[in-house]
Amino acid sequence: MNKCLHYASVTKKVTLAIIGGFLMIFLLLHAGINLCLLRDDGGEWYRAACHFMGTNVIIKVFEYVLFAAFILHILLAIVLQIQNWRARGPVGYKIPNKSATRPGSKYMIYTGILVLIFLGIHMMNFYFVKKGWVEGRYLVELSSIDKVDPAVLEQNQMQIVSLFQAQDGDASNAYGIKSVADDLTKDELALFGDGFTAYEPDFYNMAITLFSNTAYVLIYLILIVALAIHLRHAFGSAFQTLGWNHPKYTPFVEGFGLFYAALIGVMFGIVPIWFLLIY
């Protein structure tokens, strides 16, 4: 019985490590898309990336795989932590444990909780808007006007034209008309009619609004630091769990894990700092 429980625990740890590696790769992709916000193009690159991620069929299927991975990773981490606590007993050890446990591993559950909070905030501000569960800001491309009901277009023509009117003279043609009506509220979106669905969340303007809020940026940066710390220990732990540790290359793995964690922290952290201090 004890042997079965041992193998079950090892299986959980291996599964946790594999899923963690998958999520680490995804984080690089996500952070890379975020860096498009730094490009001074009015959000063109960032919106193009968001449009691709939100409309591509393969990416849509991948979303479900990603969420399943997140949920399974969280559940396995909780179960393993509870097992560790139970193994120690109600009192705990009087003598500090000097086993081969990785430094900082005992804090993984706490940094993991902070990462979960970060994920919840991020989903609330972006993914839930895409799903229509939370109100946000929206955009409509000029090319989508032909999808508006003719009767609605005739009734609201002046208001709709004003939404595409450039305010700063930076327009796509001599008539001062923008190719995209952006930063639209739900009320402004209603001008296109109840049956109009050719719109997307305006993640660019939503990001600018959030990263212009000092309190939000400070909370965001604290959670990013927690994410980096979590990744720092998770990277080496994954290799150790999978049995890929050896005196010859473990130092390299540890160093690369530190580099990866710092890279992710910088890639995610530089964007809010840029918009708060420079933009």
CSV table of C-alpha atoms in Angstrom, one decimal:
chain,number,residue,atom,x,y,z
A,1,MET,CA,0.0,0.0,0.0
A,2,ASN,CA,2.8,2.4,1.0
A,3,LYS,CA,4.6,1.5,-2.3
A,4,CYS,CA,1.5,2.4,-4.3
A,5,LEU,CA,1.2,5.7,-2.5
A,6,HIS,CA,4.8,6.4,-3.2
A,7,TYR,CA,4.5,5.8,-6.9
A,8,ALA,CA,1.3,7.8,-7.0
A,9,SER,CA,3.2,10.7,-5.4
A,10,VAL,CA,6.1,10.4,-7.8
A,11,THR,CA,3.6,10.3,-10.7
A,12,LYS,CA,2.0,13.5,-9.5
A,13,LYS,CA,5.4,15.2,-9.2
A,14,VAL,CA,6.5,14.1,-12.7
A,15,THR,CA,3.2,15.3,-14.2
A,16,LEU,CA,3.5,18.6,-12.3
A,17,ALA,CA,7.1,19.1,-13.7
A,18,ILE,CA,6.0,18.3,-17.3
A,19,ILE,CA,3.0,20.6,-17.2
A,20,GLY,CA,5.2,23.3,-15.6
A,21,GLY,CA,7.7,23.1,-18.5
A,22,PHE,CA,4.8,23.5,-20.9
A,23,LEU,CA,3.5,26.6,-19.1
A,24,MET,CA,7.1,28.0,-19.0
A,25,ILE,CA,7.2,27.9,-22.8
A,26,PHE,CA,3.8,29.6,-23.0
A,27,LEU,CA,5.0,32.4,-20.7
A,28,LEU,CA,7.7,33.3,-23.2
A,29,LEU,CA,5.1,33.6,-26.0
A,30,HIS,CA,2.8,35.6,-23.9
A,31,ALA,CA,5.6,37.9,-22.7
A,32,GLY,CA,6.7,38.4,-26.3
A,33,ILE,CA,3.3,39.5,-27.4
A,34,ASN,CA,3.2,42.0,-24.5
A,35,LEU,CA,6.4,43.5,-25.7
A,36,CYS,CA,4.5,44.6,-28.9
A,37,LEU,CA,2.9,47.2,-26.6
A,38,LEU,CA,6.2,49.1,-26.5
A,39,ARG,CA,6.2,49.6,-30.3
A,40,ASP,CA,5.2,53.2,-31.2
A,41,ASP,CA,2.7,52.3,-33.8
A,42,GLY,CA,-0.6,53.0,-32.1
A,43,GLY,CA,-1.0,49.4,-31.1
A,44,GLU,CA,-0.9,48.0,-34.7
A,45,TRP,CA,1.4,45.1,-33.9
A,46,TYR,CA,-0.2,44.3,-30.5
A,47,ARG,CA,-3.7,44.4,-32.0
A,48,ALA,CA,-2.6,42.2,-34.9
A,49,ALA,CA,-1.1,39.6,-32.4
A,50,CYS,CA,-4.3,39.7,-30.3
A,51,HIS,CA,-6.5,39.3,-33.4
A,52,PHE,CA,-4.5,36.3,-34.5
A,53,MET,CA,-4.6,34.7,-31.0
A,54,GLY,CA,-8.4,35.4,-30.7
A,55,THR,CA,-9.5,34.2,-34.2
A,56,ASN,CA,-7.1,31.4,-35.2
A,57,VAL,CA,-8.8,28.0,-34.9
A,58,ILE,CA,-5.7,26.2,-33.7
A,59,ILE,CA,-5.1,28.9,-31.0
A,60,LYS,CA,-8.7,28.6,-29.9
A,61,VAL,CA,-8.3,24.8,-29.4
A,62,PHE,CA,-4.9,25.4,-27.7
A,63,GLU,CA,-6.7,27.7,-25.2
A,64,TYR,CA,-8.6,24.7,-23.8
A,65,VAL,CA,-5.4,22.7,-23.5
A,66,LEU,CA,-3.7,25.6,-21.8
A,67,PHE,CA,-6.5,26.1,-19.2
A,68,ALA,CA,-6.6,22.4,-18.6
A,69,ALA,CA,-2.8,22.5,-17.9
A,70,PHE,CA,-3.2,25.5,-15.6
A,71,ILE,CA,-6.0,23.8,-13.6
A,72,LEU,CA,-4.2,20.4,-13.4
A,73,HIS,CA,-1.0,22.2,-12.4
A,74,ILE,CA,-2.7,24.0,-9.6
A,75,LEU,CA,-4.6,21.0,-8.3
A,76,LEU,CA,-1.5,18.8,-8.3
A,77,ALA,CA,0.5,21.5,-6.5
A,78,ILE,CA,-2.1,21.7,-3.8
A,79,VAL,CA,-2.4,17.9,-3.4
A,80,LEU,CA,1.3,17.5,-3.1
A,81,GLN,CA,1.6,20.3,-0.6
A,82,ILE,CA,-1.1,18.8,1.6
A,83,GLN,CA,0.7,15.5,1.4
A,84,ASN,CA,3.9,17.2,2.5
A,85,TRP,CA,2.2,18.9,5.4
A,86,ARG,CA,0.6,15.6,6.5
A,87,ALA,CA,3.9,13.8,6.3
A,88,ARG,CA,5.5,16.3,8.7
A,89,GLY,CA,2.7,15.8,11.2
A,90,PRO,CA,0.9,18.3,13.4
A,91,VAL,CA,4.0,19.5,15.3
A,92,GLY,CA,6.6,19.7,12.6
A,93,TYR,CA,10.3,18.9,13.0
A,94,LYS,CA,12.2,20.2,16.0
A,95,ILE,CA,15.5,20.0,14.1
A,96,PRO,CA,15.6,21.9,10.8
A,97,ASN,CA,15.4,19.5,7.8
A,98,LYS,CA,18.8,19.3,6.1
A,99,SER,CA,17.8,16.9,3.4
A,100,ALA,CA,18.4,17.5,-0.3
A,101,THR,CA,15.3,19.6,-0.6
A,102,ARG,CA,15.9,22.4,-3.0
A,103,PRO,CA,16.4,25.9,-1.5
A,104,GLY,CA,13.2,27.9,-1.6
A,105,SER,CA,11.0,24.9,-2.4
A,106,LYS,CA,9.1,25.3,0.8
A,107,TYR,CA,7.9,28.7,-0.3
A,108,MET,CA,6.7,27.5,-3.7
A,109,ILE,CA,3.1,27.1,-2.5
A,110,TYR,CA,3.1,30.7,-1.3
A,111,THR,CA,4.6,32.2,-4.5
A,112,GLY,CA,2.2,29.9,-6.3
A,113,ILE,CA,-0.8,31.5,-4.6
A,114,LEU,CA,0.5,34.9,-5.6
A,115,VAL,CA,0.9,33.7,-9.2
A,116,LEU,CA,-2.7,32.4,-9.0
A,117,ILE,CA,-3.9,35.9,-7.9
A,118,PHE,CA,-2.0,37.4,-10.8
A,119,LEU,CA,-3.7,34.9,-13.2
A,120,GLY,CA,-7.1,35.8,-11.8
A,121,ILE,CA,-6.5,39.6,-12.2
A,122,HIS,CA,-5.2,39.1,-15.7
A,123,MET,CA,-8.2,36.9,-16.7
A,124,MET,CA,-10.6,39.4,-15.2
A,125,ASN,CA,-9.1,42.3,-17.1
A,126,PHE,CA,-8.6,40.6,-20.5
A,127,TYR,CA,-9.9,37.1,-21.1
A,128,PHE,CA,-13.3,37.7,-19.4
A,129,VAL,CA,-13.7,40.7,-21.6
A,130,LYS,CA,-13.1,38.6,-24.7
A,131,LYS,CA,-15.7,36.2,-23.5
A,132,GLY,CA,-18.2,39.0,-22.8
A,133,TRP,CA,-18.4,38.2,-19.1
A,134,VAL,CA,-16.9,41.6,-18.1
A,135,GLU,CA,-17.4,44.9,-19.9
A,136,GLY,CA,-14.3,46.5,-21.4
A,137,ARG,CA,-13.3,48.6,-24.4
A,138,TYR,CA,-13.9,47.6,-28.0
A,139,LEU,CA,-12.8,48.3,-31.6
A,140,VAL,CA,-14.4,48.1,-35.0
A,141,GLU,CA,-12.6,48.1,-38.3
A,142,LEU,CA,-13.7,50.4,-41.0
A,143,SER,CA,-14.0,47.4,-43.4
A,144,SER,CA,-16.7,45.9,-41.1
A,145,ILE,CA,-19.1,48.7,-41.8
A,146,ASP,CA,-20.7,46.7,-44.6
A,147,LYS,CA,-21.8,44.2,-41.9
A,148,VAL,CA,-24.0,46.9,-40.2
A,149,ASP,CA,-27.7,46.7,-40.9
A,150,PRO,CA,-28.5,49.3,-43.6
A,151,ALA,CA,-31.4,50.7,-41.6
A,152,VAL,CA,-29.2,51.1,-38.5
A,153,LEU,CA,-26.4,52.6,-40.5
A,154,GLU,CA,-28.7,55.2,-42.0
A,155,GLN,CA,-30.2,56.1,-38.6
A,156,ASN,CA,-26.8,56.4,-36.8
A,157,GLN,CA,-24.6,57.4,-39.7
A,158,MET,CA,-23.3,60.7,-38.2
A,159,GLN,CA,-22.5,59.1,-34.8
A,160,ILE,CA,-20.7,56.1,-36.5
A,161,VAL,CA,-18.7,58.4,-38.7
A,162,SER,CA,-17.6,60.4,-35.7
A,163,LEU,CA,-16.2,57.2,-34.1
A,164,PHE,CA,-13.8,56.8,-37.1
A,165,GLN,CA,-12.9,60.5,-37.1
A,166,ALA,CA,-9.2,61.1,-36.2
A,167,GLN,CA,-8.8,63.4,-33.3
A,168,ASP,CA,-5.2,64.2,-33.7
A,169,GLY,CA,-4.8,64.5,-37.5
A,170,ASP,CA,-3.1,61.2,-37.7
A,171,ALA,CA,-5.5,59.5,-40.1
A,172,SER,CA,-5.2,56.9,-42.8
A,173,ASN,CA,-6.4,59.2,-45.5
A,174,ALA,CA,-7.0,62.8,-46.5
A,175,TYR,CA,-10.6,62.7,-45.1
A,176,GLY,CA,-9.3,62.2,-41.6
A,177,ILE,CA,-10.9,58.8,-41.2
A,178,LYS,CA,-9.2,56.1,-39.1
A,179,SER,CA,-9.2,52.5,-40.3
A,180,VAL,CA,-10.3,51.5,-36.8
A,181,ALA,CA,-12.7,52.9,-34.3
A,182,ASP,CA,-11.1,52.1,-31.0
A,183,ASP,CA,-11.6,52.6,-27.3
A,184,LEU,CA,-15.3,52.2,-27.7
A,185,THR,CA,-17.7,51.8,-24.8
A,186,LYS,CA,-20.7,49.4,-24.8
A,187,ASP,CA,-23.0,52.4,-25.5
A,188,GLU,CA,-20.9,53.4,-28.5
A,189,LEU,CA,-20.8,49.9,-29.7
A,190,ALA,CA,-24.6,49.8,-29.6
A,191,LEU,CA,-24.7,52.4,-32.4
A,192,PHE,CA,-23.8,49.5,-34.8
A,193,GLY,CA,-27.0,47.7,-33.9
A,194,ASP,CA,-27.9,44.7,-31.7
A,195,GLY,CA,-27.1,42.1,-34.3
A,196,PHE,CA,-23.6,43.5,-35.1
A,197,THR,CA,-20.9,41.1,-34.0
A,198,ALA,CA,-17.9,42.3,-36.1
A,199,TYR,CA,-16.0,43.8,-33.2
A,200,GLU,CA,-13.2,42.8,-30.9
A,201,PRO,CA,-12.0,43.8,-27.4
A,202,ASP,CA,-9.6,46.7,-27.6
A,203,PHE,CA,-6.8,45.2,-25.5
A,204,TYR,CA,-4.4,47.9,-26.5
A,205,ASN,CA,-6.3,50.8,-24.9
A,206,MET,CA,-7.4,48.6,-22.0
A,207,ALA,CA,-3.7,47.9,-21.3
A,208,ILE,CA,-2.8,51.5,-21.5
A,209,THR,CA,-5.6,52.5,-19.0
A,210,LEU,CA,-4.5,49.8,-16.5
A,211,PHE,CA,-0.8,50.6,-16.8
A,212,SER,CA,-1.5,54.3,-16.3
A,213,ASN,CA,-2.8,53.5,-12.8
A,214,THR,CA,0.0,53.6,-10.3
A,215,ALA,CA,-1.7,51.4,-7.7
A,216,TYR,CA,-2.4,48.7,-10.4
A,217,VAL,CA,1.2,48.8,-11.6
A,218,LEU,CA,2.7,48.4,-8.1
A,219,ILE,CA,0.4,45.4,-7.5
A,220,TYR,CA,1.3,44.0,-10.9
A,221,LEU,CA,5.0,44.3,-10.3
A,222,ILE,CA,4.8,42.7,-6.9
A,223,LEU,CA,3.0,39.7,-8.5
A,224,ILE,CA,5.5,39.6,-11.3
A,225,VAL,CA,8.4,39.4,-8.8
A,226,ALA,CA,6.5,36.5,-7.1
A,227,LEU,CA,6.1,34.8,-10.6
A,228,ALA,CA,9.9,35.2,-11.2
A,229,ILE,CA,10.7,33.7,-7.8
A,230,HIS,CA,8.3,30.8,-8.5
A,231,LEU,CA,9.9,30.1,-11.8
A,232,ARG,CA,13.4,30.4,-10.4
A,233,HIS,CA,12.8,27.4,-8.1
A,234,ALA,CA,10.4,25.6,-10.5
A,235,PHE,CA,12.9,25.4,-13.3
A,236,GLY,CA,15.5,23.5,-11.4
A,237,SER,CA,12.9,21.4,-9.5
A,238,ALA,CA,11.4,20.2,-12.8
A,239,PHE,CA,14.8,18.9,-14.0
A,240,GLN,CA,15.4,17.3,-10.6
A,241,THR,CA,12.0,15.6,-10.5
A,242,LEU,CA,12.5,14.2,-14.0
A,243,GLY,CA,15.9,12.8,-12.9
A,244,TRP,CA,17.9,15.1,-15.3
A,245,ASN,CA,20.3,16.3,-12.6
A,246,HIS,CA,24.0,15.6,-12.7
A,247,PRO,CA,27.0,17.3,-11.1
A,248,LYS,CA,28.4,18.2,-14.6
A,249,TYR,CA,25.3,20.1,-16.0
A,250,THR,CA,23.2,20.9,-12.9
A,251,PRO,CA,25.1,24.2,-12.4
A,252,PHE,CA,24.2,25.2,-15.9
A,253,VAL,CA,20.6,24.2,-15.4
A,254,GLU,CA,20.5,26.3,-12.2
A,255,GLY,CA,22.1,29.3,-14.0
A,256,PHE,CA,19.8,29.0,-16.9
A,257,GLY,CA,16.8,28.8,-14.6
A,258,LEU,CA,17.9,32.0,-12.9
A,259,PHE,CA,18.3,33.6,-16.4
A,260,TYR,CA,14.9,32.4,-17.5
A,261,ALA,CA,13.2,33.7,-14.4
A,262,ALA,CA,14.9,37.1,-14.6
A,263,LEU,CA,14.0,37.3,-18.4
A,264,ILE,CA,10.4,36.6,-17.8
A,265,GLY,CA,10.3,39.1,-14.9
A,266,VAL,CA,11.9,41.8,-17.1
A,267,MET,CA,9.7,41.1,-20.2
A,268,PHE,CA,6.5,41.3,-18.2
A,269,GLY,CA,7.7,44.1,-15.9
A,270,ILE,CA,9.1,46.5,-18.4
A,271,VAL,CA,5.7,47.1,-20.1
A,272,PRO,CA,3.8,48.6,-17.1
A,273,ILE,CA,6.9,50.6,-16.1
A,274,TRP,CA,7.2,52.0,-19.6
A,275,PHE,CA,3.6,53.2,-19.7
A,276,LEU,CA,3.6,54.5,-16.2
A,277,LEU,CA,6.9,56.5,-16.4
A,278,ILE,CA,7.6,57.2,-20.1
A,279,TYR,CA,4.5,56.8,-22.3
